PDB file of C-alpha atoms in Angstrom:
ATOM      1  CA  GLN Q   1     104.834  30.000 104.440  1.00 43.00           C
ATOM      2  CA  GLN Q   2     107.699  31.835 102.687  1.00 42.00           C
ATOM      3  CA  GLN Q   3     108.306  34.073 105.735  1.00 44.00           C
ATOM      4  CA  GLN Q   4     108.439  31.008 108.005  1.00 47.00           C
ATOM      5  CA  GLN Q   5     110.910  29.306 105.628  1.00 51.00           C
ATOM      6  CA  LEU Q   6     113.144  32.383 105.671  1.00 56.00           C
ATOM      7  CA  SER Q   7     113.049  32.393 109.455  1.00 71.00           C
ATOM      8  CA  VAL Q   8     114.210  28.778 109.577  1.00 74.00           C
ATOM      9  CA  GLU Q   9     117.012  29.582 107.133  1.00 73.00           C
ATOM     10  CA  ASP Q  10     118.047  32.522 109.290  1.00 69.00           C
ATOM     11  CA  GLU Q  11     118.127  30.327 112.362  1.00 74.00           C
ATOM     12  CA  LEU Q  12     120.282  27.778 110.567  1.00 76.00           C
ATOM     13  CA  PHE Q  13     122.622  30.538 109.395  1.00 70.00           C
ATOM     14  CA  LEU Q  14     122.949  31.936 112.903  1.00 72.00           C
ATOM     15  CA  GLU Q  15     123.596  28.470 114.294  1.00 79.00           C
ATOM     16  CA  ARG Q  16     126.371  27.882 111.746  1.00 80.00           C
ATOM     17  CA  PHE Q  17     127.807  31.325 112.452  1.00 68.00           C
ATOM     18  CA  LYS Q  18     127.905  30.693 116.212  1.00 77.00           C
ATOM     19  CA  ARG Q  19     129.510  27.302 115.696  1.00 79.00           C
ATOM     20  CA  ARG Q  20     132.211  28.747 113.463  1.00 76.00           C
ATOM     21  CA  ARG Q  21     132.782  31.616 115.866  1.00 72.00           C
ATOM     22  CA  ASN Q  22     133.199  29.219 118.792  1.00 74.00           C
ATOM     23  CA  GLU Q  23     135.520  26.999 116.751  1.00 73.00           C
ATOM     24  CA  ALA Q  24     137.613  30.048 115.808  1.00 68.00           C
ATOM     25  CA  ALA Q  25     137.778  31.163 119.450  1.00 67.00           C
ATOM     26  CA  LEU Q  26     138.903  27.692 120.568  1.00 69.00           C
ATOM     27  CA  LYS Q  27     141.508  27.566 117.798  1.00 70.00           C
ATOM     28  CA  LEU Q  28     142.835  30.977 118.794  1.00 64.00           C
ATOM     29  CA  GLU Q  29     143.136  29.944 122.452  1.00 69.00           C
ATOM     30  CA  SER Q  30     144.917  26.786 121.337  1.00 68.00           C
ATOM     31  CA  GLU Q  31     147.318  28.883 119.229  1.00 68.00           C
ATOM     32  CA  LYS Q  32     148.083  31.145 122.187  1.00 66.00           C
ATOM     33  CA  LEU Q  33     148.839  28.154 124.408  1.00 67.00           C
ATOM     34  CA  GLN Q  34     151.412  27.039 121.840  1.00 70.00           C
ATOM     35  CA  ARG Q  35     153.137  30.419 121.763  1.00 80.00           C
ATOM     36  CA  PRO Q  36     155.186  32.314 124.348  1.00 89.00           C
ATOM     37  CA  PRO Q  37     154.982  33.695 126.943  1.00 89.00           C
ATOM     38  CA  SER Q  38     154.521  30.315 128.565  1.00 88.00           C
ATOM     39  CA  ASN Q  39     156.026  28.394 131.461  1.00 87.00           C
ATOM     40  CA  SER Q  40     155.416  25.059 129.736  1.00 89.00           C
ATOM     41  CA  ILE Q  41     158.282  22.566 129.621  1.00 92.00           C
ATOM     42  CA  TYR Q  42     158.800  23.237 125.899  1.00 91.00           C
ATOM     43  CA  PHE Q  43     159.361  26.947 126.487  1.00 93.00           C
ATOM     44  CA  GLN Q  44     161.791  26.395 129.343  1.00 94.00           C
ATOM     45  CA  ASP Q  45     164.363  26.181 126.542  1.00 96.00           C
ATOM     46  CA  PRO Q  46     165.018  29.797 125.438  1.00 97.00           C
ATOM     47  CA  LYS Q  47     165.831  28.586 121.915  1.00 97.00           C
ATOM     48  CA  ASN Q  48     162.251  27.377 121.524  1.00 96.00           C
ATOM     49  CA  VAL Q  49     160.977  30.747 122.753  1.00 96.00           C
ATOM     50  CA  ILE Q  50     163.033  32.732 120.235  1.00 97.00           C
ATOM     51  CA  THR Q  51     162.351  30.355 117.336  1.00 96.00           C
ATOM     52  CA  THR Q  52     158.598  30.537 117.952  1.00 94.00           C
ATOM     53  CA  ILE Q  53     158.636  34.343 118.142  1.00 96.00           C
ATOM     54  CA  LEU Q  54     160.640  34.644 114.905  1.00 96.00           C
ATOM     55  CA  LYS Q  55     158.402  32.200 113.045  1.00 93.00           C
ATOM     56  CA  GLY Q  56     155.331  34.063 114.296  1.00 93.00           C
ATOM     57  CA  LEU Q  57     156.718  37.316 112.934  1.00 95.00           C
ATOM     58  CA  LEU Q  58     157.247  35.762 109.489  1.00 92.00           C
ATOM     59  CA  GLN Q  59     153.442  35.567 109.264  1.00 91.00           C
ATOM     60  CA  PRO Q  60     152.531  38.384 111.648  1.00 93.00           C
ATOM     61  CA  HIS Q  61     148.840  38.458 110.699  1.00 92.00           C
ATOM     62  CA  ALA Q  62     148.050  34.768 111.153  1.00 87.00           C
ATOM     63  CA  PRO Q  63     145.788  33.470 112.557  1.00 84.00           C
ATOM     64  CA  LEU Q  64     144.558  37.024 113.329  1.00 85.00           C
ATOM     65  CA  PRO Q  65     145.740  40.510 112.325  1.00 90.00           C
ATOM     66  CA  TYR Q  66     148.822  41.640 114.312  1.00 93.00           C
ATOM     67  CA  PHE Q  67     149.049  38.285 116.118  1.00 92.00           C
ATOM     68  CA  GLY Q  68     152.822  38.040 115.590  1.00 94.00           C
ATOM     69  CA  TYR Q  69     153.323  41.492 117.106  1.00 96.00           C
ATOM     70  CA  GLU Q  70     151.123  40.571 120.051  1.00 94.00           C
ATOM     71  CA  ILE Q  71     153.328  37.541 120.747  1.00 94.00           C
ATOM     72  CA  LEU Q  72     156.475  39.692 120.506  1.00 97.00           C
ATOM     73  CA  TYR Q  73     155.085  42.368 122.823  1.00 97.00           C
ATOM     74  CA  GLN Q  74     153.550  40.039 125.382  1.00 95.00           C
ATOM     75  CA  SER Q  75     156.776  37.982 125.464  1.00 96.00           C
ATOM     76  CA  SER Q  76     158.736  41.054 126.588  1.00 97.00           C
ATOM     77  CA  THR Q  77     159.532  42.453 130.007  1.00 97.00           C
ATOM     78  CA  GLU Q  78     157.997  45.798 130.980  1.00 97.00           C
ATOM     79  CA  GLN Q  79     161.349  47.438 130.240  1.00 96.00           C
ATOM     80  CA  TRP Q  80     161.474  46.022 126.687  1.00 97.00           C
ATOM     81  CA  GLN Q  81     157.796  46.741 126.113  1.00 97.00           C
ATOM     82  CA  ASP Q  82     158.670  50.336 126.960  1.00 97.00           C
ATOM     83  CA  VAL Q  83     161.431  50.302 124.311  1.00 96.00           C
ATOM     84  CA  LEU Q  84     159.017  48.870 121.721  1.00 96.00           C
ATOM     85  CA  ARG Q  85     156.393  51.466 122.621  1.00 96.00           C
ATOM     86  CA  LYS Q  86     158.870  54.337 122.347  1.00 95.00           C
ATOM     87  CA  SER Q  87     160.245  52.948 119.062  1.00 93.00           C
ATOM     88  CA  VAL Q  88     156.898  53.607 117.382  1.00 93.00           C
ATOM     89  CA  GLY Q  89     156.286  56.929 119.142  1.00 93.00           C
ATOM     90  CA  ALA Q  90     153.394  55.697 121.276  1.00 94.00           C
ATOM     91  CA  PRO Q  91     152.828  57.636 124.530  1.00 94.00           C
ATOM     92  CA  ILE Q  92     152.514  55.978 127.935  1.00 94.00           C
ATOM     93  CA  GLY Q  93     149.074  54.447 128.401  1.00 95.00           C
ATOM     94  CA  THR Q  94     148.535  53.619 124.723  1.00 95.00           C
ATOM     95  CA  GLU Q  95     146.250  50.628 124.209  1.00 95.00           C
ATOM     96  CA  THR Q  96     148.294  47.546 123.358  1.00 95.00           C
ATOM     97  CA  GLU Q  97     146.257  46.913 120.199  1.00 94.00           C
ATOM     98  CA  LEU Q  98     147.364  50.313 118.885  1.00 96.00           C
ATOM     99  CA  ILE Q  99     150.987  49.482 119.679  1.00 96.00           C
ATOM    100  CA  TYR Q 100     150.656  46.252 117.673  1.00 96.00           C
ATOM    101  CA  ARG Q 101     149.301  48.255 114.733  1.00 95.00           C
ATOM    102  CA  ALA Q 102     152.115  50.786 114.984  1.00 95.00           C
ATOM    103  CA  LEU Q 103     154.723  48.023 115.093  1.00 96.00           C
ATOM    104  CA  SER Q 104     153.127  46.532 111.991  1.00 95.00           C
ATOM    105  CA  ARG Q 105     153.286  49.831 110.102  1.00 93.00           C
ATOM    106  CA  THR Q 106     156.912  50.504 110.963  1.00 93.00           C
ATOM    107  CA  MET Q 107     158.305  46.989 110.565  1.00 92.00           C
ATOM    108  CA  GLU Q 108     156.444  46.354 107.304  1.00 91.00           C
ATOM    109  CA  ARG Q 109     157.084  49.730 105.715  1.00 87.00           C
ATOM    110  CA  GLY Q 110     158.892  50.124 102.428  1.00 76.00           C
ATOM    111  CA  GLY Q 111     162.209  51.820 101.824  1.00 73.00           C
ATOM    112  CA  HIS Q 112     165.459  51.260 103.709  1.00 76.00           C
ATOM    113  CA  ASN Q 113     164.038  48.935 106.341  1.00 81.00           C
ATOM    114  CA  GLN Q 114     166.530  46.462 107.768  1.00 85.00           C
ATOM    115  CA  PHE Q 115     163.915  44.906 110.071  1.00 88.00           C
ATOM    116  CA  GLY Q 116     161.717  43.839 107.165  1.00 89.00           C
ATOM    117  CA  ILE Q 117     163.568  40.531 107.115  1.00 91.00           C
ATOM    118  CA  LEU Q 118     161.731  39.567 110.311  1.00 93.00           C
ATOM    119  CA  VAL Q 119     158.213  40.153 108.988  1.00 91.00           C
ATOM    120  CA  GLY Q 120     158.146  38.425 105.632  1.00 85.00           C
ATOM    121  CA  LEU Q 121     159.669  41.086 103.372  1.00 85.00           C
ATOM    122  CA  GLY Q 122     162.631  38.991 102.252  1.00 82.00           C
ATOM    123  CA  THR Q 123     166.344  38.904 102.975  1.00 75.00           C
ATOM    124  CA  ASP Q 124     167.106  42.168 101.172  1.00 64.00           C
ATOM    125  CA  HIS Q 125     163.669  43.754 101.526  1.00 40.00           C
ATOM    126  CA  ASN Q 126     162.904  42.596  97.994  1.00 43.00           C
ATOM    127  CA  VAL Q 127     159.389  43.969  97.730  1.00 37.00           C
ATOM    128  CA  VAL Q 128     160.788  45.970  94.805  1.00 34.00           C
ATOM    129  CA  ALA Q 129     162.793  44.652  91.874  1.00 28.00           C
ATOM    130  CA  THR Q 130     166.472  44.216  92.722  1.00 31.00           C
ATOM    131  CA  ALA Q 131     169.480  42.588  91.139  1.00 30.00           C
ATOM    132  CA  SER Q 132     169.198  39.735  93.626  1.00 32.00           C
ATOM    133  CA  LEU Q 133     165.656  39.009  92.531  1.00 30.00           C
ATOM    134  CA  SER Q 134     166.473  39.160  88.835  1.00 28.00           C
ATOM    135  CA  GLU Q 135     169.385  36.809  89.393  1.00 33.00           C
ATOM    136  CA  GLY Q 136     167.180  34.414  91.312  1.00 33.00           C
ATOM    137  CA  LYS Q 137     169.057  34.817  94.588  1.00 35.00           C
ATOM    138  CA  GLN Q 138     165.989  35.413  96.719  1.00 38.00           C
ATOM    139  CA  SER Q 139     165.440  32.040  98.338  1.00 40.00           C
ATOM    140  CA  ILE Q 140     161.881  31.768  99.604  1.00 42.00           C
ATOM    141  CA  ILE Q 141     161.023  28.193 100.531  1.00 43.00           C
ATOM    142  CA  GLU Q 142     157.709  26.939 101.848  1.00 47.00           C
ATOM    143  CA  ASN Q 143     157.930  24.689 104.892  1.00 44.00           C
ATOM    144  CA  ASP Q 144     155.630  21.848 105.918  1.00 43.00           C
ATOM    145  CA  ASP Q 145     153.204  24.293 107.552  1.00 46.00           C
ATOM    146  CA  GLY Q 146     152.845  26.355 104.376  1.00 45.00           C
ATOM    147  CA  VAL Q 147     154.877  29.217 105.845  1.00 49.00           C
ATOM    148  CA  GLN Q 148     157.279  30.900 103.451  1.00 62.00           C
ATOM    149  CA  GLU Q 149     160.787  30.987 104.873  1.00 77.00           C
ATOM    150  CA  TYR Q 150     163.860  32.544 103.314  1.00 87.00           C
ATOM    151  CA  TYR Q 151     166.289  32.274 106.202  1.00 93.00           C
ATOM    152  CA  THR Q 152     167.372  29.595 108.636  1.00 94.00           C
ATOM    153  CA  ILE Q 153     167.872  30.168 112.353  1.00 96.00           C
ATOM    154  CA  GLU Q 154     171.200  29.032 113.747  1.00 97.00           C
ATOM    155  CA  TYR Q 155     172.180  28.923 117.416  1.00 97.00           C
ATOM    156  CA  PRO Q 156     176.000  28.715 117.436  1.00 96.00           C
ATOM    157  CA  TRP Q 157     176.286  28.467 121.229  1.00 95.00           C
ATOM    158  CA  ASP Q 158     174.302  27.084 124.124  1.00 97.00           C
ATOM    159  CA  THR Q 159     172.177  29.500 126.136  1.00 97.00           C
ATOM    160  CA  LEU Q 160     174.261  31.438 128.636  1.00 97.00           C
ATOM    161  CA  ASP Q 161     172.223  30.999 131.822  1.00 97.00           C
ATOM    162  CA  TYR Q 162     173.375  33.250 134.656  1.00 97.00           C
ATOM    163  CA  TYR Q 163     171.275  31.279 137.177  1.00 96.00           C
ATOM    164  CA  ASP Q 164     169.829  34.457 138.597  1.00 97.00           C
ATOM    165  CA  GLY Q 165     166.693  34.502 136.464  1.00 96.00           C
ATOM    166  CA  THR Q 166     168.453  36.008 133.449  1.00 98.00           C
ATOM    167  CA  ALA Q 167     170.111  34.519 130.379  1.00 98.00           C
ATOM    168  CA  TRP Q 168     171.633  35.497 127.036  1.00 97.00           C
ATOM    169  CA  LEU Q 169     171.301  33.765 123.685  1.00 97.00           C
ATOM    170  CA  GLU Q 170     172.772  34.430 120.255  1.00 97.00           C
ATOM    171  CA  CYS Q 171     171.031  33.441 117.046  1.00 97.00           C
ATOM    172  CA  ARG Q 172     172.106  33.921 113.454  1.00 96.00           C
ATOM    173  CA  LEU Q 173     169.873  34.328 110.442  1.00 95.00           C
ATOM    174  CA  ARG Q 174     171.304  32.731 107.303  1.00 94.00           C
ATOM    175  CA  ASP Q 175     170.049  32.737 103.740  1.00 92.00           C
ATOM    176  CA  LYS Q 176     168.018  29.573 103.194  1.00 90.00           C
ATOM    177  CA  LEU Q 177     169.686  28.830  99.861  1.00 89.00           C
ATOM    178  CA  SER Q 178     173.217  30.233  99.962  1.00 91.00           C
ATOM    179  CA  ASP Q 179     173.817  29.933 103.733  1.00 92.00           C
ATOM    180  CA  GLU Q 180     175.124  33.524 103.669  1.00 92.00           C
ATOM    181  CA  LEU Q 181     175.149  35.183 107.095  1.00 92.00           C
ATOM    182  CA  LEU Q 182     172.496  37.912 107.140  1.00 92.00           C
ATOM    183  CA  CYS Q 183     172.024  39.088 110.726  1.00 92.00           C
ATOM    184  CA  VAL Q 184     173.136  38.234 114.243  1.00 93.00           C
ATOM    185  CA  LEU Q 185     170.717  38.814 117.096  1.00 95.00           C
ATOM    186  CA  GLY Q 186     171.658  38.723 120.764  1.00 95.00           C
ATOM    187  CA  TRP Q 187     168.686  38.139 123.055  1.00 97.00           C
ATOM    188  CA  SER Q 188     168.768  39.216 126.699  1.00 97.00           C
ATOM    189  CA  LEU Q 189     166.199  37.166 128.583  1.00 98.00           C
ATOM    190  CA  GLU Q 190     164.601  37.356 131.997  1.00 98.00           C
ATOM    191  CA  LYS Q 191     162.284  34.965 133.787  1.00 96.00           C
ATOM    192  CA  SER Q 192     158.893  36.257 134.891  1.00 95.00           C
ATOM    193  CA  SER Q 193     157.312  35.460 138.249  1.00 93.00           C
ATOM    194  CA  ASP Q 194     155.546  32.418 136.728  1.00 92.00           C
ATOM    195  CA  GLY Q 195     158.754  31.050 135.192  1.00 93.00           C
ATOM    196  CA  SER Q 196     158.232  32.195 131.584  1.00 94.00           C
ATOM    197  CA  TRP Q 197     161.239  33.467 129.647  1.00 97.00           C
ATOM    198  CA  LEU Q 198     160.728  37.069 128.467  1.00 97.00           C
ATOM    199  CA  ILE Q 199     162.749  39.298 126.132  1.00 97.00           C
ATOM    200  CA  ASP Q 200     164.608  42.035 128.013  1.00 97.00           C
ATOM    201  CA  GLY Q 201     166.726  43.314 125.146  1.00 95.00           C
ATOM    202  CA  ILE Q 202     167.782  42.605 121.554  1.00 94.00           C
ATOM    203  CA  ASP Q 203     171.205  43.408 120.128  1.00 92.00           C
ATOM    204  CA  TRP Q 204     171.280  43.528 116.332  1.00 90.00           C
ATOM    205  CA  GLN Q 205     174.205  43.268 113.946  1.00 90.00           C
ATOM    206  CA  ASP Q 206     173.516  43.356 110.219  1.00 89.00           C
ATOM    207  CA  PHE Q 207     175.834  41.769 107.652  1.00 88.00           C
ATOM    208  CA  ARG Q 208     173.844  42.635 104.525  1.00 87.00           C
ATOM    209  CA  GLU Q 209     175.600  45.092 102.214  1.00 82.00           C
ATOM    210  CA  MET Q 210     172.632  47.410 101.875  1.00 80.00           C
ATOM    211  CA  HIS Q 211     172.338  47.941 105.644  1.00 77.00           C
ATOM    212  CA  ARG Q 212     174.980  49.371 107.878  1.00 60.00           C
ATOM    213  CA  PRO Q 213     175.988  47.058 110.714  1.00 56.00           C
ATOM    214  CA  GLY Q 214     173.801  47.372 113.774  1.00 52.00           C
ATOM    215  CA  ILE Q 215     175.661  48.676 116.796  1.00 50.00           C
ATOM    216  CA  GLY Q 216     173.402  47.428 119.566  1.00 47.00           C
ATOM    217  CA  ARG Q 217     169.951  47.592 121.023  1.00 45.00           C
ATOM    218  CA  GLU Q 218     169.645  51.315 120.268  1.00 48.00           C
ATOM    219  CA  GLU Q 219     168.954  50.183 116.702  1.00 53.00           C
ATOM    220  CA  TRP Q 220     165.443  49.319 117.844  1.00 50.00           C
ATOM    221  CA  GLU Q 221     164.935  52.789 119.259  1.00 51.00           C
ATOM    222  CA  ARG Q 222     165.640  54.178 115.791  1.00 47.00           C
ATOM    223  CA  ILE Q 223     163.176  51.837 114.098  1.00 46.00           C
ATOM    224  CA  CYS Q 224     161.095  54.812 112.925  1.00 42.00           C
ATOM    225  CA  GLY Q 225     164.130  56.690 111.661  1.00 39.00           C
TER     226      GLY Q 225
END
């Protein structure tokens, strides 16, 4: 009688587990459909592509580990994927999951890491005590989705569309509270065969005192430096 009761409980547990697993799989597929790369009408505007990628990187491990890095990598041309791969020292043929992990380690590492601003480490990489923190200058604000944001994304100009399948877009990251200019990113974009906008290059200029100004896309190739 007891053994039979345990068997029924096990069956109920397995049924619940399968249901949750299927629900999680459906939710993940739904998340991917709402992220680039995509040729949907919404993502025909490059500003929506870049904004979605940046917001995904702010919580790079939601809804799954390394998900933000997957979106970044899959939203890149083969040429820019090659730059990302080389930036973390991964040889040709490395499994993409390992590249995502390597990007996570390098972009989330401590120390003098100017790219930490993209992955939730704060405007000045304030994972350690700093004068800015003690003075209350670190402005982390939670948005309606529960995501902590400490910068705003500004697009000072319209997308420069060359009408040959390529485009260029500038965005500026500003402190959420003080409106101080933090970084300027120039995005070179290229359309894929299915009409999705992909990243083909990123130019980076840093205006924070603790980081020297970026001098171009070679900054990314020194990400491990």
